[in-house]
Amino acid sequence: MSDLHELMPLMMKGTLVTIQIAVVSILLAIVMAGVATALRAAPYRIVRWIGNVYVEVFRGTSLLVQLFWLFFVLPLPPFNLQLTPFTVAFVGLGLHYGAYGSEILRGALRSVPGGQYEAALALNMPAAARLRRIVLPQAMINALPPATNLMIELLKGTSLVSLITLSDLTFRARQLDEATFKTAEIFGLTLLIYFVLAQVIVAVMRMFERRVNSHVAIRRTRTIPRAAS
């Protein structure tokens, strides 16, 4: 392990684990953000309360403590639920950042001008069509920039899973540092890998944002004629 090129295979193994955790966690966070937003907009108080409790608990407590709770507390009585480190990682990250995602989605929905709803009602659009054609496309445009930032935060948050014995990028870097004492090289390379992964997220989300903008522009040219007919 005298040269950095000899360290790369182990670093790449850790990077692959980090990518896997990030992808699965992002998917879970998207689902939880949508579910929580729907619960908080429900007409029933108890349902809204459930959604609000989820968001406030996961926003108001430490991600590290949440991971420790899932990893160390759930196996104890009365829960007796043993989860693998990978499961703890993506569930903890997904639930935590899903709560923040719900706030982003909620704010994006509220940012749609009221005149859009009124125009859709005037055109006798059904509720489902209003949501699909008018509200969600515009809300998505507003939600994508902060959602990109949140995904990058989630990526950086994956470094905490090294503390629950998961061999991610940070875990591998610490192992190699202890074995080789090449601290500057190893953690410099670790920083670079995280930066590259973050830029990949930015590039993918920008491409997705352009497609959404194009789709919404096409929808705007078609919605009024269809509704009027």
mmCIF file of C-alpha atoms in Angstrom, residues 4-229:
data_model
loop_
_atom_site.group_PDB
_atom_site.id
_atom_site.type_symbol
_atom_site.label_atom_id
_atom_site.label_comp_id
_atom_site.label_asym_id
_atom_site.label_seq_id
_atom_site.Cartn_x
_atom_site.Cartn_y
_atom_site.Cartn_z
ATOM 1 C CA LEU A 4 -2.228 5.697 -3.934
ATOM 2 C CA HIS A 5 -3.020 3.503 -6.924
ATOM 3 C CA GLU A 6 -2.774 0.526 -4.568
ATOM 4 C CA LEU A 7 -5.332 2.151 -2.262
ATOM 5 C CA MET A 8 -7.854 2.812 -5.006
ATOM 6 C CA PRO A 9 -9.479 -0.670 -5.130
ATOM 7 C CA LEU A 10 -10.425 -0.483 -1.443
ATOM 8 C CA MET A 11 -11.573 3.128 -1.802
ATOM 9 C CA MET A 12 -13.706 2.161 -4.790
ATOM 10 C CA LYS A 13 -15.338 -0.625 -2.786
ATOM 11 C CA GLY A 14 -16.304 1.929 -0.164
ATOM 12 C CA THR A 15 -17.473 4.333 -2.858
ATOM 13 C CA LEU A 16 -19.754 1.676 -4.329
ATOM 14 C CA VAL A 17 -21.348 1.102 -0.922
ATOM 15 C CA THR A 18 -21.831 4.862 -0.502
ATOM 16 C CA ILE A 19 -23.503 5.099 -3.922
ATOM 17 C CA GLN A 20 -25.816 2.191 -3.135
ATOM 18 C CA ILE A 21 -26.841 3.708 0.191
ATOM 19 C CA ALA A 22 -27.377 7.139 -1.351
ATOM 20 C CA VAL A 23 -29.531 5.864 -4.230
ATOM 21 C CA VAL A 24 -31.788 3.690 -2.066
ATOM 22 C CA SER A 25 -32.043 6.406 0.596
ATOM 23 C CA ILE A 26 -32.992 9.045 -1.979
ATOM 24 C CA LEU A 27 -35.743 6.802 -3.350
ATOM 25 C CA LEU A 28 -37.112 6.176 0.154
ATOM 26 C CA ALA A 29 -36.872 9.883 0.997
ATOM 27 C CA ILE A 30 -38.882 10.779 -2.123
ATOM 28 C CA VAL A 31 -41.591 8.282 -1.163
ATOM 29 C CA MET A 32 -41.699 9.486 2.450
ATOM 30 C CA ALA A 33 -41.800 13.131 1.371
ATOM 31 C CA GLY A 34 -44.819 12.437 -0.825
ATOM 32 C CA VAL A 35 -46.590 10.369 1.834
ATOM 33 C CA ALA A 36 -45.953 12.917 4.580
ATOM 34 C CA THR A 37 -47.117 15.790 2.384
ATOM 35 C CA ALA A 38 -50.321 13.920 1.544
ATOM 36 C CA LEU A 39 -50.934 13.131 5.223
ATOM 37 C CA ARG A 40 -50.411 16.759 6.242
ATOM 38 C CA ALA A 41 -52.910 17.906 3.613
ATOM 39 C CA ALA A 42 -55.564 15.354 4.584
ATOM 40 C CA PRO A 43 -59.017 16.578 5.686
ATOM 41 C CA TYR A 44 -58.878 14.555 8.919
ATOM 42 C CA ARG A 45 -57.100 16.013 11.943
ATOM 43 C CA ILE A 46 -55.682 12.711 13.189
ATOM 44 C CA VAL A 47 -54.144 12.006 9.776
ATOM 45 C CA ARG A 48 -52.620 15.484 9.638
ATOM 46 C CA TRP A 49 -51.289 14.951 13.157
ATOM 47 C CA ILE A 50 -49.528 11.732 12.131
ATOM 48 C CA GLY A 51 -47.845 13.494 9.219
ATOM 49 C CA ASN A 52 -46.799 16.448 11.371
ATOM 50 C CA VAL A 53 -45.409 14.212 14.132
ATOM 51 C CA TYR A 54 -43.276 12.306 11.631
ATOM 52 C CA VAL A 55 -41.859 15.487 10.113
ATOM 53 C CA GLU A 56 -41.198 17.246 13.421
ATOM 54 C CA VAL A 57 -39.608 14.214 15.096
ATOM 55 C CA PHE A 58 -37.175 13.495 12.284
ATOM 56 C CA ARG A 59 -36.386 17.164 11.639
ATOM 57 C CA GLY A 60 -35.978 17.920 15.326
ATOM 58 C CA THR A 61 -33.601 15.114 16.290
ATOM 59 C CA SER A 62 -30.063 14.192 15.302
ATOM 60 C CA LEU A 63 -29.535 11.924 12.313
ATOM 61 C CA LEU A 64 -26.696 10.190 14.140
ATOM 62 C CA VAL A 65 -28.910 9.472 17.159
ATOM 63 C CA GLN A 66 -31.621 8.155 14.838
ATOM 64 C CA LEU A 67 -29.126 5.760 13.235
ATOM 65 C CA PHE A 68 -27.872 4.649 16.653
ATOM 66 C CA TRP A 69 -31.461 4.116 17.823
ATOM 67 C CA LEU A 70 -32.265 1.928 14.830
ATOM 68 C CA PHE A 71 -29.000 0.003 15.132
ATOM 69 C CA PHE A 72 -28.597 -0.393 18.906
ATOM 70 C CA VAL A 73 -32.082 0.026 20.421
ATOM 71 C CA LEU A 74 -34.358 -1.902 18.046
ATOM 72 C CA PRO A 75 -32.628 -5.253 18.773
ATOM 73 C CA LEU A 76 -33.467 -4.828 22.486
ATOM 74 C CA PRO A 77 -36.747 -5.811 24.197
ATOM 75 C CA PRO A 78 -39.567 -5.073 23.652
ATOM 76 C CA PHE A 79 -38.733 -4.484 19.964
ATOM 77 C CA ASN A 80 -36.384 -7.418 19.302
ATOM 78 C CA LEU A 81 -35.912 -6.244 15.724
ATOM 79 C CA GLN A 82 -32.464 -6.868 14.279
ATOM 80 C CA LEU A 83 -31.737 -4.900 11.108
ATOM 81 C CA THR A 84 -28.650 -5.187 8.942
ATOM 82 C CA PRO A 85 -26.321 -2.164 8.904
ATOM 83 C CA PHE A 86 -27.296 -1.461 5.288
ATOM 84 C CA THR A 87 -31.006 -1.498 6.151
ATOM 85 C CA VAL A 88 -30.440 0.773 9.140
ATOM 86 C CA ALA A 89 -28.473 3.144 6.911
ATOM 87 C CA PHE A 90 -31.012 3.607 4.132
ATOM 88 C CA VAL A 91 -34.049 3.548 6.446
ATOM 89 C CA GLY A 92 -32.504 6.118 8.779
ATOM 90 C CA LEU A 93 -31.339 8.395 5.976
ATOM 91 C CA GLY A 94 -34.562 7.992 3.999
ATOM 92 C CA LEU A 95 -36.806 8.799 6.952
ATOM 93 C CA HIS A 96 -34.647 11.714 8.082
ATOM 94 C CA TYR A 97 -34.323 13.454 4.736
ATOM 95 C CA GLY A 98 -37.865 12.505 3.731
ATOM 96 C CA ALA A 99 -39.081 14.768 6.536
ATOM 97 C CA TYR A 100 -37.128 17.678 5.072
ATOM 98 C CA GLY A 101 -38.333 16.729 1.605
ATOM 99 C CA SER A 102 -41.920 17.000 2.808
ATOM 100 C CA GLU A 103 -41.298 20.616 3.777
ATOM 101 C CA ILE A 104 -39.825 21.308 0.343
ATOM 102 C CA LEU A 105 -42.772 19.699 -1.432
ATOM 103 C CA ARG A 106 -45.296 21.425 0.803
ATOM 104 C CA GLY A 107 -43.714 24.815 0.135
ATOM 105 C CA ALA A 108 -43.572 24.122 -3.598
ATOM 106 C CA LEU A 109 -47.277 23.267 -3.699
ATOM 107 C CA ARG A 110 -48.129 26.434 -1.793
ATOM 108 C CA SER A 111 -46.042 28.505 -4.203
ATOM 109 C CA VAL A 112 -48.347 27.711 -7.130
ATOM 110 C CA PRO A 113 -50.337 30.935 -7.706
ATOM 111 C CA GLY A 114 -53.964 30.826 -6.639
ATOM 112 C CA GLY A 115 -54.970 32.148 -10.035
ATOM 113 C CA GLN A 116 -53.899 28.833 -11.551
ATOM 114 C CA TYR A 117 -56.451 26.981 -9.429
ATOM 115 C CA GLU A 118 -59.148 29.518 -10.277
ATOM 116 C CA ALA A 119 -58.442 29.279 -14.003
ATOM 117 C CA ALA A 120 -58.606 25.480 -13.865
ATOM 118 C CA LEU A 121 -61.917 25.630 -11.990
ATOM 119 C CA ALA A 122 -63.285 28.103 -14.528
ATOM 120 C CA LEU A 123 -62.427 25.598 -17.268
ATOM 121 C CA ASN A 124 -64.328 22.862 -15.370
ATOM 122 C CA MET A 125 -61.212 20.745 -14.957
ATOM 123 C CA PRO A 126 -61.679 17.685 -12.723
ATOM 124 C CA ALA A 127 -59.656 17.699 -9.492
ATOM 125 C CA ALA A 128 -57.336 14.928 -10.689
ATOM 126 C CA ALA A 129 -56.651 16.767 -13.943
ATOM 127 C CA ARG A 130 -55.967 20.015 -12.065
ATOM 128 C CA LEU A 131 -53.452 18.247 -9.880
ATOM 129 C CA ARG A 132 -51.763 16.389 -12.740
ATOM 130 C CA ARG A 133 -51.722 19.122 -15.385
ATOM 131 C CA ILE A 134 -51.536 22.360 -13.418
ATOM 132 C CA VAL A 135 -50.387 21.977 -9.829
ATOM 133 C CA LEU A 136 -47.792 19.194 -9.774
ATOM 134 C CA PRO A 137 -45.768 20.291 -12.842
ATOM 135 C CA GLN A 138 -45.386 23.837 -11.507
ATOM 136 C CA ALA A 139 -44.707 22.630 -7.977
ATOM 137 C CA MET A 140 -42.027 20.274 -9.271
ATOM 138 C CA ILE A 141 -40.233 23.137 -11.002
ATOM 139 C CA ASN A 142 -40.135 25.031 -7.707
ATOM 140 C CA ALA A 143 -39.121 21.948 -5.711
ATOM 141 C CA LEU A 144 -36.224 20.714 -7.849
ATOM 142 C CA PRO A 145 -33.500 23.241 -6.828
ATOM 143 C CA PRO A 146 -33.948 22.730 -3.061
ATOM 144 C CA ALA A 147 -34.419 18.998 -3.644
ATOM 145 C CA THR A 148 -31.025 18.899 -5.359
ATOM 146 C CA ASN A 149 -29.427 20.538 -2.329
ATOM 147 C CA LEU A 150 -31.176 18.054 -0.053
ATOM 148 C CA MET A 151 -29.868 15.103 -2.078
ATOM 149 C CA ILE A 152 -26.341 16.446 -1.727
ATOM 150 C CA GLU A 153 -26.886 16.777 2.022
ATOM 151 C CA LEU A 154 -28.077 13.168 2.068
ATOM 152 C CA LEU A 155 -24.954 12.088 0.201
ATOM 153 C CA LYS A 156 -22.789 13.813 2.790
ATOM 154 C CA GLY A 157 -24.916 12.282 5.544
ATOM 155 C CA THR A 158 -23.962 8.809 4.345
ATOM 156 C CA SER A 159 -20.565 9.333 5.986
ATOM 157 C CA LEU A 160 -22.263 8.743 9.357
ATOM 158 C CA VAL A 161 -23.084 5.139 8.488
ATOM 159 C CA SER A 162 -19.428 4.275 9.041
ATOM 160 C CA LEU A 163 -20.266 4.523 12.754
ATOM 161 C CA ILE A 164 -22.674 1.582 12.500
ATOM 162 C CA THR A 165 -19.995 -0.717 11.038
ATOM 163 C CA LEU A 166 -20.949 -0.220 7.395
ATOM 164 C CA SER A 167 -17.939 -0.264 5.066
ATOM 165 C CA ASP A 168 -18.728 2.900 3.142
ATOM 166 C CA LEU A 169 -16.244 5.385 1.712
ATOM 167 C CA THR A 170 -15.534 7.080 5.046
ATOM 168 C CA PHE A 171 -15.122 3.731 6.820
ATOM 169 C CA ARG A 172 -12.619 2.561 4.205
ATOM 170 C CA ALA A 173 -10.736 5.851 4.421
ATOM 171 C CA ARG A 174 -10.372 5.516 8.187
ATOM 172 C CA GLN A 175 -9.202 1.912 7.830
ATOM 173 C CA LEU A 176 -6.586 2.840 5.246
ATOM 174 C CA ASP A 177 -5.424 5.818 7.284
ATOM 175 C CA GLU A 178 -4.828 3.603 10.317
ATOM 176 C CA ALA A 179 -2.967 1.053 8.184
ATOM 177 C CA THR A 180 -0.793 3.384 6.097
ATOM 178 C CA PHE A 181 -0.645 6.744 7.958
ATOM 179 C CA LYS A 182 -1.080 8.497 4.593
ATOM 180 C CA THR A 183 -3.656 10.816 6.133
ATOM 181 C CA ALA A 184 -3.417 13.722 3.706
ATOM 182 C CA GLU A 185 -3.536 11.549 0.597
ATOM 183 C CA ILE A 186 -6.349 9.295 1.780
ATOM 184 C CA PHE A 187 -8.676 11.970 3.094
ATOM 185 C CA GLY A 188 -7.824 14.266 0.196
ATOM 186 C CA LEU A 189 -8.923 11.496 -2.157
ATOM 187 C CA THR A 190 -12.029 10.945 -0.023
ATOM 188 C CA LEU A 191 -12.974 14.611 -0.337
ATOM 189 C CA LEU A 192 -12.480 14.448 -4.091
ATOM 190 C CA ILE A 193 -14.715 11.374 -4.434
ATOM 191 C CA TYR A 194 -17.520 12.963 -2.417
ATOM 192 C CA PHE A 195 -17.202 16.114 -4.532
ATOM 193 C CA VAL A 196 -17.430 14.138 -7.782
ATOM 194 C CA LEU A 197 -20.492 12.243 -6.535
ATOM 195 C CA ALA A 198 -22.150 15.533 -5.582
ATOM 196 C CA GLN A 199 -21.474 16.937 -9.040
ATOM 197 C CA VAL A 200 -23.061 13.856 -10.591
ATOM 198 C CA ILE A 201 -26.213 14.549 -8.556
ATOM 199 C CA VAL A 202 -26.196 18.183 -9.699
ATOM 200 C CA ALA A 203 -25.756 17.194 -13.356
ATOM 201 C CA VAL A 204 -28.543 14.597 -13.245
ATOM 202 C CA MET A 205 -30.949 16.959 -11.489
ATOM 203 C CA ARG A 206 -30.217 19.801 -13.918
ATOM 204 C CA MET A 207 -30.933 17.495 -16.828
ATOM 205 C CA PHE A 208 -34.154 16.379 -15.143
ATOM 206 C CA GLU A 209 -35.088 20.013 -14.451
ATOM 207 C CA ARG A 210 -34.658 20.916 -18.120
ATOM 208 C CA ARG A 211 -36.919 18.031 -19.124
ATOM 209 C CA VAL A 212 -39.558 19.073 -16.607
ATOM 210 C CA ASN A 213 -39.443 22.681 -17.813
ATOM 211 C CA SER A 214 -39.821 21.520 -21.408
ATOM 212 C CA HIS A 215 -42.695 19.215 -20.462
ATOM 213 C CA VAL A 216 -44.492 21.988 -18.569
ATOM 214 C CA ALA A 217 -44.060 24.397 -21.482
ATOM 215 C CA ILE A 218 -45.670 21.869 -23.833
ATOM 216 C CA ARG A 219 -48.460 21.204 -21.342
ATOM 217 C CA ARG A 220 -49.235 24.907 -21.076
ATOM 218 C CA THR A 221 -49.791 25.132 -24.823
ATOM 219 C CA ARG A 222 -52.172 22.154 -24.784
ATOM 220 C CA THR A 223 -54.081 22.444 -21.519
ATOM 221 C CA ILE A 224 -56.329 25.385 -22.375
ATOM 222 C CA PRO A 225 -57.483 24.108 -25.792
ATOM 223 C CA ARG A 226 -58.218 20.647 -24.362
ATOM 224 C CA ALA A 227 -60.055 22.025 -21.358
ATOM 225 C CA ALA A 228 -62.033 24.491 -23.449
ATOM 226 C CA SER A 229 -63.138 21.777 -25.846
#
